[in-house]
PDB file of C-alpha atoms in Angstrom:
ATOM      1  CA  MET W 594      34.235  -4.280  40.938  1.00  0.00           C
ATOM      2  CA  THR W 595      35.498  -2.453  44.029  1.00  0.00           C
ATOM      3  CA  SER W 596      39.137  -1.372  44.231  1.00  0.00           C
ATOM      4  CA  GLN W 597      41.681  -2.972  46.536  1.00  0.00           C
ATOM      5  CA  TRP W 598      41.688   0.219  48.637  1.00  0.00           C
ATOM      6  CA  GLN W 599      37.884   0.129  49.030  1.00  0.00           C
ATOM      7  CA  ARG W 600      38.134  -3.476  50.176  1.00  0.00           C
ATOM      8  CA  LEU W 601      40.820  -2.558  52.733  1.00  0.00           C
ATOM      9  CA  LEU W 602      38.444   0.069  54.179  1.00  0.00           C
ATOM     10  CA  LYS W 603      36.025  -2.711  55.147  1.00  0.00           C
ATOM     11  CA  ASN W 604      38.516  -3.574  57.931  1.00  0.00           C
ATOM     12  CA  THR W 605      38.243  -0.094  59.486  1.00  0.00           C
ATOM     13  CA  GLY W 606      37.922  -0.045  63.275  1.00  0.00           C
ATOM     14  CA  THR W 607      39.642  -1.037  66.502  1.00  0.00           C
ATOM     15  CA  TRP W 608      40.075  -4.813  66.728  1.00  0.00           C
ATOM     16  CA  GLN W 609      40.748  -6.325  70.158  1.00  0.00           C
ATOM     17  CA  GLY W 610      41.953  -9.877  70.661  1.00  0.00           C
ATOM     18  CA  SER W 611      45.073 -11.953  71.050  1.00  0.00           C
ATOM     19  CA  PHE W 612      48.016 -13.421  69.154  1.00  0.00           C
ATOM     20  CA  THR W 613      48.279 -17.148  69.993  1.00  0.00           C
ATOM     21  CA  ARG W 614      51.518 -18.715  68.778  1.00  0.00           C
ATOM     22  CA  LEU W 615      51.294 -22.457  68.095  1.00  0.00           C
ATOM     23  CA  SER W 616      53.799 -25.191  67.357  1.00  0.00           C
ATOM     24  CA  PRO W 617      53.536 -26.916  63.958  1.00  0.00           C
ATOM     25  CA  GLN W 618      51.512 -29.641  65.750  1.00  0.00           C
ATOM     26  CA  GLY W 619      49.065 -27.105  67.236  1.00  0.00           C
ATOM     27  CA  GLN W 620      50.309 -26.831  70.834  1.00  0.00           C
ATOM     28  CA  VAL W 621      49.894 -23.355  72.373  1.00  0.00           C
ATOM     29  CA  LEU W 622      53.307 -21.722  72.991  1.00  0.00           C
ATOM     30  CA  THR W 623      52.340 -18.139  73.922  1.00  0.00           C
ATOM     31  CA  ASP W 624      49.165 -16.054  74.054  1.00  0.00           C
ATOM     32  CA  THR W 625      49.504 -12.267  73.874  1.00  0.00           C
ATOM     33  CA  PRO W 626      46.623  -9.751  74.212  1.00  0.00           C
ATOM     34  CA  SER W 627      46.455  -7.335  71.281  1.00  0.00           C
ATOM     35  CA  GLU W 628      44.690  -4.341  69.794  1.00  0.00           C
ATOM     36  CA  VAL W 629      44.822  -3.230  66.148  1.00  0.00           C
ATOM     37  CA  LEU W 630      43.537   0.170  65.029  1.00  0.00           C
ATOM     38  CA  LEU W 631      42.796   0.697  61.325  1.00  0.00           C
ATOM     39  CA  GLU W 632      41.868   4.379  60.945  1.00  0.00           C
ATOM     40  CA  PRO W 633      41.365   6.060  57.556  1.00  0.00           C
ATOM     41  CA  TYR W 634      42.163   9.764  57.235  1.00  0.00           C
ATOM     42  CA  ASP W 635      42.584  12.425  54.542  1.00  0.00           C
ATOM     43  CA  ASP W 636      39.088  11.717  53.179  1.00  0.00           C
ATOM     44  CA  ASN W 637      39.736   7.924  53.199  1.00  0.00           C
ATOM     45  CA  GLN W 638      42.778   8.333  50.941  1.00  0.00           C
ATOM     46  CA  ALA W 639      45.256   7.224  53.632  1.00  0.00           C
ATOM     47  CA  MET W 640      45.298   4.627  56.415  1.00  0.00           C
ATOM     48  CA  ARG W 641      46.916   4.658  59.850  1.00  0.00           C
ATOM     49  CA  GLN W 642      47.507   1.226  61.371  1.00  0.00           C
ATOM     50  CA  ILE W 643      48.559   0.939  65.019  1.00  0.00           C
ATOM     51  CA  VAL W 644      49.295  -2.524  66.426  1.00  0.00           C
ATOM     52  CA  CYS W 645      49.689  -2.916  70.213  1.00  0.00           C
ATOM     53  CA  ARG W 646      50.629  -6.138  71.979  1.00  0.00           C
ATOM     54  CA  TRP W 647      51.043  -6.805  75.691  1.00  0.00           C
ATOM     55  CA  PRO W 648      53.497  -9.729  76.183  1.00  0.00           C
ATOM     56  CA  ALA W 649      53.575 -11.223  79.678  1.00  0.00           C
ATOM     57  CA  ALA W 650      55.984  -9.403  82.026  1.00  0.00           C
ATOM     58  CA  GLN W 651      57.248  -7.150  79.196  1.00  0.00           C
ATOM     59  CA  PRO W 652      56.632  -3.561  78.076  1.00  0.00           C
ATOM     60  CA  VAL W 653      53.850  -2.962  75.553  1.00  0.00           C
ATOM     61  CA  GLN W 654      54.941  -3.454  71.936  1.00  0.00           C
ATOM     62  CA  GLU W 655      53.558  -0.778  69.593  1.00  0.00           C
ATOM     63  CA  GLN W 656      53.988  -0.380  65.841  1.00  0.00           C
ATOM     64  CA  THR W 657      52.510   2.413  63.698  1.00  0.00           C
ATOM     65  CA  LEU W 658      52.226   2.354  59.906  1.00  0.00           C
ATOM     66  CA  ASP W 659      50.815   4.993  57.552  1.00  0.00           C
ATOM     67  CA  TYR W 660      50.134   4.157  53.913  1.00  0.00           C
ATOM     68  CA  ARG W 661      48.190   5.308  50.862  1.00  0.00           C
ATOM     69  CA  SER W 662      48.293   2.190  48.708  1.00  0.00           C
ATOM     70  CA  VAL W 663      48.065  -1.567  49.121  1.00  0.00           C
ATOM     71  CA  SER W 664      51.310  -3.556  49.065  1.00  0.00           C
ATOM     72  CA  ARG W 665      51.907  -5.751  45.998  1.00  0.00           C
ATOM     73  CA  ALA W 666      52.226  -8.715  48.384  1.00  0.00           C
ATOM     74  CA  THR W 667      48.649  -8.145  49.623  1.00  0.00           C
ATOM     75  CA  LEU W 668      45.270  -8.903  48.066  1.00  0.00           C
ATOM     76  CA  PHE W 669      41.768  -8.141  49.361  1.00  0.00           C
ATOM     77  CA  CYS W 670      38.519  -9.918  48.513  1.00  0.00           C
ATOM     78  CA  GLU W 671      35.195  -8.145  48.011  1.00  0.00           C
ATOM     79  CA  ASN W 672      34.052  -8.645  51.639  1.00  0.00           C
ATOM     80  CA  GLY W 673      37.338  -7.380  53.148  1.00  0.00           C
ATOM     81  CA  ALA W 674      39.063 -10.756  53.597  1.00  0.00           C
ATOM     82  CA  PHE W 675      42.756 -10.483  52.727  1.00  0.00           C
ATOM     83  CA  SER W 676      46.147 -12.116  52.561  1.00  0.00           C
ATOM     84  CA  TYR W 677      49.646 -10.676  52.900  1.00  0.00           C
ATOM     85  CA  GLY W 678      52.786 -12.728  52.446  1.00  0.00           C
ATOM     86  CA  SER W 679      55.692 -13.976  50.381  1.00  0.00           C
ATOM     87  CA  MET W 680      55.357 -13.438  46.653  1.00  0.00           C
ATOM     88  CA  GLN W 681      57.853 -16.208  45.871  1.00  0.00           C
ATOM     89  CA  TRP W 682      58.895 -19.404  47.624  1.00  0.00           C
ATOM     90  CA  SER W 683      62.628 -20.095  47.725  1.00  0.00           C
ATOM     91  CA  PRO W 684      64.603 -22.738  49.659  1.00  0.00           C
ATOM     92  CA  PHE W 685      67.048 -19.972  50.692  1.00  0.00           C
ATOM     93  CA  SER W 686      64.680 -17.624  52.510  1.00  0.00           C
ATOM     94  CA  GLU W 687      61.908 -17.669  55.074  1.00  0.00           C
ATOM     95  CA  PHE W 688      58.443 -18.089  53.600  1.00  0.00           C
ATOM     96  CA  GLY W 689      54.911 -17.592  54.820  1.00  0.00           C
ATOM     97  CA  ALA W 690      51.701 -15.625  54.739  1.00  0.00           C
ATOM     98  CA  GLU W 691      48.909 -14.124  56.798  1.00  0.00           C
ATOM     99  CA  LEU W 692      45.329 -15.053  55.886  1.00  0.00           C
ATOM    100  CA  GLY W 693      42.593 -12.776  57.240  1.00  0.00           C
ATOM    101  CA  LEU W 694      38.845 -13.476  57.315  1.00  0.00           C
ATOM    102  CA  ILE W 695      36.157 -11.019  58.409  1.00  0.00           C
ATOM    103  CA  ASP W 696      32.517 -11.473  59.409  1.00  0.00           C
ATOM    104  CA  ARG W 697      30.628  -8.429  60.702  1.00  0.00           C
ATOM    105  CA  ASP W 698      32.183  -7.597  64.108  1.00  0.00           C
ATOM    106  CA  ARG W 699      34.724 -10.443  64.116  1.00  0.00           C
ATOM    107  CA  ARG W 700      38.011 -11.155  62.378  1.00  0.00           C
ATOM    108  CA  LEU W 701      40.163 -14.275  62.219  1.00  0.00           C
ATOM    109  CA  ARG W 702      43.763 -14.024  61.094  1.00  0.00           C
ATOM    110  CA  LEU W 703      46.173 -16.917  60.676  1.00  0.00           C
ATOM    111  CA  VAL W 704      49.924 -16.661  60.043  1.00  0.00           C
ATOM    112  CA  GLN W 705      51.794 -19.717  58.713  1.00  0.00           C
ATOM    113  CA  LEU W 706      55.603 -19.454  58.666  1.00  0.00           C
ATOM    114  CA  PHE W 707      58.226 -21.802  57.197  1.00  0.00           C
ATOM    115  CA  GLU W 708      61.907 -21.754  58.065  1.00  0.00           C
ATOM    116  CA  LYS W 709      64.590 -21.498  55.376  1.00  0.00           C
ATOM    117  CA  GLY W 710      64.227 -24.622  53.327  1.00  0.00           C
ATOM    118  CA  GLN W 711      60.915 -26.402  53.624  1.00  0.00           C
ATOM    119  CA  GLN W 712      59.802 -27.128  57.212  1.00  0.00           C
ATOM    120  CA  LEU W 713      56.721 -25.578  58.818  1.00  0.00           C
ATOM    121  CA  GLN W 714      58.062 -23.459  61.698  1.00  0.00           C
ATOM    122  CA  SER W 715      55.077 -21.926  63.495  1.00  0.00           C
ATOM    123  CA  ILE W 716      51.429 -20.892  63.254  1.00  0.00           C
ATOM    124  CA  THR W 717      49.890 -17.811  64.858  1.00  0.00           C
ATOM    125  CA  LEU W 718      46.129 -17.636  65.424  1.00  0.00           C
ATOM    126  CA  ILE W 719      44.778 -14.101  65.859  1.00  0.00           C
ATOM    127  CA  ARG W 720      41.195 -13.831  67.189  1.00  0.00           C
ATOM    128  CA  GLU W 721      39.631 -10.368  67.110  1.00  0.00           C
ATOM    129  CA  VAL W 722      36.357  -8.552  67.762  1.00  0.00           C
ATOM    130  CA  LEU W 723      35.450  -4.921  67.132  1.00  0.00           C
ATOM    131  CA  LYS W 724      35.905  -2.742  70.197  1.00  0.00           C
ATOM    132  CA  GLY W 725      32.561  -2.044  71.853  1.00  0.00           C
ATOM    133  CA  THR W 726      30.891  -5.242  70.623  1.00  0.00           C
ATOM    134  CA  ASP W 727      30.289  -8.467  72.527  1.00  0.00           C
ATOM    135  CA  PRO W 728      29.609 -11.241  69.998  1.00  0.00           C
ATOM    136  CA  PRO W 729      28.914 -14.785  71.245  1.00  0.00           C
ATOM    137  CA  GLU W 730      31.957 -16.983  71.818  1.00  0.00           C
ATOM    138  CA  ILE W 731      32.851 -19.309  68.923  1.00  0.00           C
ATOM    139  CA  PRO W 732      33.742 -22.785  70.262  1.00  0.00           C
ATOM    140  CA  PRO W 733      36.727 -24.808  68.975  1.00  0.00           C
ATOM    141  CA  LEU W 734      36.268 -26.589  65.665  1.00  0.00           C
ATOM    142  CA  GLN W 735      35.428 -30.312  65.906  1.00  0.00           C
ATOM    143  CA  LEU W 736      35.856 -32.872  63.143  1.00  0.00           C
ATOM    144  CA  GLU W 737      32.252 -34.075  63.465  1.00  0.00           C
ATOM    145  CA  GLU W 738      31.038 -30.609  62.424  1.00  0.00           C
ATOM    146  CA  LEU W 739      32.915 -30.853  59.134  1.00  0.00           C
ATOM    147  CA  LEU W 740      31.491 -34.215  58.101  1.00  0.00           C
ATOM    148  CA  GLY W 741      28.901 -33.956  55.348  1.00  0.00           C
ATOM    149  CA  THR W 742      28.513 -32.017  52.107  1.00  0.00           C
ATOM    150  CA  TRP W 743      29.263 -28.313  51.762  1.00  0.00           C
ATOM    151  CA  GLN W 744      28.072 -26.264  48.788  1.00  0.00           C
ATOM    152  CA  GLY W 745      29.732 -22.957  48.129  1.00  0.00           C
ATOM    153  CA  GLU W 746      31.105 -20.305  45.838  1.00  0.00           C
ATOM    154  CA  ALA W 747      34.812 -19.739  45.254  1.00  0.00           C
ATOM    155  CA  VAL W 748      35.817 -16.215  44.201  1.00  0.00           C
ATOM    156  CA  THR W 749      39.435 -15.810  43.090  1.00  0.00           C
ATOM    157  CA  VAL W 750      41.463 -12.591  42.950  1.00  0.00           C
ATOM    158  CA  TYR W 751      44.829 -12.277  41.233  1.00  0.00           C
ATOM    159  CA  PRO W 752      48.125 -10.475  41.987  1.00  0.00           C
ATOM    160  CA  ASP W 753      48.081  -8.830  38.534  1.00  0.00           C
ATOM    161  CA  LEU W 754      44.627  -7.387  39.433  1.00  0.00           C
ATOM    162  CA  SER W 755      42.926  -9.049  36.481  1.00  0.00           C
ATOM    163  CA  PRO W 756      39.132  -9.418  36.988  1.00  0.00           C
ATOM    164  CA  ASP W 757      37.919 -11.678  39.804  1.00  0.00           C
ATOM    165  CA  SER W 758      36.599 -15.089  38.743  1.00  0.00           C
ATOM    166  CA  SER W 759      34.060 -17.307  40.485  1.00  0.00           C
ATOM    167  CA  GLN W 760      32.803 -20.863  40.344  1.00  0.00           C
ATOM    168  CA  ALA W 761      30.540 -23.162  42.334  1.00  0.00           C
ATOM    169  CA  THR W 762      32.140 -25.726  44.657  1.00  0.00           C
ATOM    170  CA  MET W 763      31.058 -28.857  46.489  1.00  0.00           C
ATOM    171  CA  LEU W 764      33.130 -30.378  49.295  1.00  0.00           C
ATOM    172  CA  THR W 765      32.180 -33.729  50.825  1.00  0.00           C
ATOM    173  CA  ILE W 766      33.948 -35.002  53.949  1.00  0.00           C
ATOM    174  CA  GLU W 767      33.122 -38.482  55.226  1.00  0.00           C
ATOM    175  CA  ARG W 768      34.562 -40.974  57.684  1.00  0.00           C
ATOM    176  CA  VAL W 769      36.237 -44.045  56.233  1.00  0.00           C
ATOM    177  CA  SER W 770      37.144 -45.415  59.693  1.00  0.00           C
ATOM    178  CA  ASP W 771      37.861 -44.143  63.208  1.00  0.00           C
ATOM    179  CA  ARG W 772      41.248 -42.899  62.032  1.00  0.00           C
ATOM    180  CA  GLU W 773      40.547 -41.978  58.404  1.00  0.00           C
ATOM    181  CA  ILE W 774      38.412 -39.496  56.485  1.00  0.00           C
ATOM    182  CA  GLN W 775      37.881 -39.062  52.750  1.00  0.00           C
ATOM    183  CA  GLN W 776      37.549 -35.610  51.206  1.00  0.00           C
ATOM    184  CA  THR W 777      36.052 -35.051  47.733  1.00  0.00           C
ATOM    185  CA  LEU W 778      36.230 -31.599  46.140  1.00  0.00           C
ATOM    186  CA  GLU W 779      34.207 -30.772  43.023  1.00  0.00           C
ATOM    187  CA  PHE W 780      34.173 -27.628  40.870  1.00  0.00           C
ATOM    188  CA  ASP W 781      32.049 -26.437  37.952  1.00  0.00           C
ATOM    189  CA  SER W 782      34.424 -28.195  35.578  1.00  0.00           C
ATOM    190  CA  GLY W 783      37.015 -30.930  35.851  1.00  0.00           C
ATOM    191  CA  ALA W 784      37.135 -34.265  37.604  1.00  0.00           C
ATOM    192  CA  PRO W 785      36.529 -34.517  41.373  1.00  0.00           C
ATOM    193  CA  ILE W 786      39.643 -34.398  43.569  1.00  0.00           C
ATOM    194  CA  ARG W 787      39.687 -37.107  46.251  1.00  0.00           C
ATOM    195  CA  SER W 788      42.103 -37.522  49.140  1.00  0.00           C
ATOM    196  CA  VAL W 789      42.248 -39.636  52.300  1.00  0.00           C
ATOM    197  CA  GLY W 790      43.460 -38.157  55.573  1.00  0.00           C
ATOM    198  CA  GLN W 791      44.723 -39.766  58.769  1.00  0.00           C
ATOM    199  CA  VAL W 792      43.019 -38.442  61.934  1.00  0.00           C
ATOM    200  CA  GLU W 793      45.255 -37.823  64.971  1.00  0.00           C
ATOM    201  CA  GLY W 794      43.278 -35.914  67.606  1.00  0.00           C
ATOM    202  CA  ASN W 795      42.769 -32.364  66.331  1.00  0.00           C
ATOM    203  CA  ARG W 796      45.180 -32.986  63.438  1.00  0.00           C
ATOM    204  CA  ILE W 797      44.456 -34.541  60.019  1.00  0.00           C
ATOM    205  CA  ARG W 798      47.350 -35.592  57.759  1.00  0.00           C
ATOM    206  CA  PHE W 799      47.108 -36.022  53.981  1.00  0.00           C
ATOM    207  CA  GLU W 800      50.285 -37.760  52.827  1.00  0.00           C
ATOM    208  CA  VAL W 801      49.402 -38.606  49.213  1.00  0.00           C
ATOM    209  CA  GLY W 802      49.900 -35.905  46.587  1.00  0.00           C
ATOM    210  CA  SER W 803      52.502 -33.339  45.545  1.00  0.00           C
ATOM    211  CA  GLN W 804      52.825 -31.992  49.120  1.00  0.00           C
ATOM    212  CA  PRO W 805      52.299 -33.595  52.553  1.00  0.00           C
ATOM    213  CA  ILE W 806      49.407 -31.535  53.979  1.00  0.00           C
ATOM    214  CA  GLN W 807      48.075 -31.182  57.515  1.00  0.00           C
ATOM    215  CA  VAL W 808      44.825 -29.687  58.802  1.00  0.00           C
ATOM    216  CA  LEU W 809      44.762 -28.426  62.400  1.00  0.00           C
ATOM    217  CA  LEU W 810      41.373 -27.921  64.087  1.00  0.00           C
ATOM    218  CA  LEU W 811      41.732 -24.917  66.387  1.00  0.00           C
ATOM    219  CA  SER W 812      39.875 -22.661  68.822  1.00  0.00           C
ATOM    220  CA  TYR W 813      37.539 -19.888  67.581  1.00  0.00           C
ATOM    221  CA  GLY W 814      36.133 -22.291  64.972  1.00  0.00           C
ATOM    222  CA  ALA W 815      39.384 -21.999  63.005  1.00  0.00           C
ATOM    223  CA  SER W 816      41.361 -24.462  60.923  1.00  0.00           C
ATOM    224  CA  SER W 817      44.883 -24.209  59.511  1.00  0.00           C
ATOM    225  CA  THR W 818      45.751 -26.121  56.336  1.00  0.00           C
ATOM    226  CA  CYS W 819      49.251 -26.089  54.831  1.00  0.00           C
ATOM    227  CA  PRO W 820      52.184 -28.327  53.920  1.00  0.00           C
ATOM    228  CA  THR W 821      54.294 -29.674  56.761  1.00  0.00           C
ATOM    229  CA  GLN W 822      57.261 -29.690  54.377  1.00  0.00           C
ATOM    230  CA  ILE W 823      57.364 -27.855  51.048  1.00  0.00           C
ATOM    231  CA  GLN W 824      58.434 -29.910  48.061  1.00  0.00           C
ATOM    232  CA  PRO W 825      60.396 -27.949  45.414  1.00  0.00           C
ATOM    233  CA  ARG W 826      58.949 -27.593  41.898  1.00  0.00           C
ATOM    234  CA  GLN W 827      55.432 -28.479  43.057  1.00  0.00           C
ATOM    235  CA  PRO W 828      52.397 -26.190  43.401  1.00  0.00           C
ATOM    236  CA  LEU W 829      51.341 -25.467  46.985  1.00  0.00           C
ATOM    237  CA  PHE W 830      48.652 -23.632  48.944  1.00  0.00           C
ATOM    238  CA  LEU W 831      48.124 -22.082  52.374  1.00  0.00           C
ATOM    239  CA  GLU W 832      44.584 -22.053  53.793  1.00  0.00           C
ATOM    240  CA  ALA W 833      42.690 -20.624  56.765  1.00  0.00           C
ATOM    241  CA  GLY W 834      39.199 -21.972  57.516  1.00  0.00           C
ATOM    242  CA  TRP W 835      36.564 -20.492  59.803  1.00  0.00           C
ATOM    243  CA  ARG W 836      33.362 -22.146  61.026  1.00  0.00           C
ATOM    244  CA  LEU W 837      31.342 -19.037  61.820  1.00  0.00           C
ATOM    245  CA  GLU W 838      28.297 -20.900  63.080  1.00  0.00           C
ATOM    246  CA  PRO W 839      26.932 -24.437  62.605  1.00  0.00           C
ATOM    247  CA  GLY W 840      26.633 -25.112  58.894  1.00  0.00           C
ATOM    248  CA  ARG W 841      28.329 -21.869  57.732  1.00  0.00           C
ATOM    249  CA  ARG W 842      31.998 -21.627  56.886  1.00  0.00           C
ATOM    250  CA  GLN W 843      34.605 -19.546  55.052  1.00  0.00           C
ATOM    251  CA  ARG W 844      37.939 -20.651  53.656  1.00  0.00           C
ATOM    252  CA  LEU W 845      40.721 -18.422  52.306  1.00  0.00           C
ATOM    253  CA  ILE W 846      43.359 -20.043  50.081  1.00  0.00           C
ATOM    254  CA  ARG W 847      46.645 -18.491  48.899  1.00  0.00           C
ATOM    255  CA  ARG W 848      48.094 -20.487  45.971  1.00  0.00           C
ATOM    256  CA  TYR W 849      51.603 -20.747  44.522  1.00  0.00           C
ATOM    257  CA  ASP W 850      52.492 -22.365  41.178  1.00  0.00           C
ATOM    258  CA  ALA W 851      55.169 -24.976  40.501  1.00  0.00           C
ATOM    259  CA  SER W 852      57.827 -22.266  40.109  1.00  0.00           C
ATOM    260  CA  GLY W 853      57.053 -21.013  43.633  1.00  0.00           C
ATOM    261  CA  ALA W 854      55.384 -17.790  42.411  1.00  0.00           C
ATOM    262  CA  TRP W 855      52.232 -16.503  44.113  1.00  0.00           C
ATOM    263  CA  SER W 856      49.389 -17.039  41.646  1.00  0.00           C
ATOM    264  CA  SER W 857      46.024 -16.292  43.322  1.00  0.00           C
ATOM    265  CA  LEU W 858      43.888 -15.824  46.420  1.00  0.00           C
ATOM    266  CA  THR W 859      40.502 -17.576  46.709  1.00  0.00           C
ATOM    267  CA  LEU W 860      37.686 -16.974  49.176  1.00  0.00           C
ATOM    268  CA  VAL W 861      35.257 -19.898  49.516  1.00  0.00           C
ATOM    269  CA  THR W 862      31.936 -19.227  51.242  1.00  0.00           C
ATOM    270  CA  GLU W 863      30.057 -22.473  51.904  1.00  0.00           C
ATOM    271  CA  GLN W 864      26.975 -23.875  53.604  1.00  0.00           C
ATOM    272  CA  LYS W 865      26.338 -27.433  54.746  1.00  0.00           C
ATOM    273  CA  VAL W 866      23.506 -29.124  52.840  1.00  0.00           C
TER     274      VAL W 866
END
């Protein structure tokens, strides 16, 4: 099994793109061009990270970080996908996480933030490509593309760095009516998990369960899944999805237990069958 540092190195390069800040309902609030340099040095034992953003009618914003280890609030998956965020939910502090997916010369990062208490405050979609490459444009995600059955593998990594675990998954999404879909999730073991969502344009709401959940279908083939309001003493998850091409998708899920403690990070790689 590769180390967390080796997995970080898979993000090496200069990533050009933009930070698009969205309302909780998915409306675009601001869009800021960006460039992120991840440059190893000292024989790959250290990393320099330089983040530049160019807000409209403002001076460039630049931040430089140098580090030699991975933060305890961060976990990387084998392919370089990662998540950084709160280690504990509390009603008295801000809460949120960044979920980062990587596929060859592209990255997708999604930041979901909650204000003190429980309400979803904002979402930031970060679309990036490696400098010097020109990959084809990824169109916005449409509900019709998600309908059907997806077979995949879920690989889970843990904050205590215990060994990764994996299991097969099957996700079936079908229309119940013009305004409803049903989602059925199956794992290697255990009973299937079924839920019905209400379709409102590019937004799907799941109101039954321990948390009210919404899915936003976004540009760049992305989707954002998270609670709209966190319920105390209930497990919760934050998810970024990415339709890379027709019939191929990744999902990254950061889970918290009923006490609010961060418990795991899962990368699901799935194909439509």
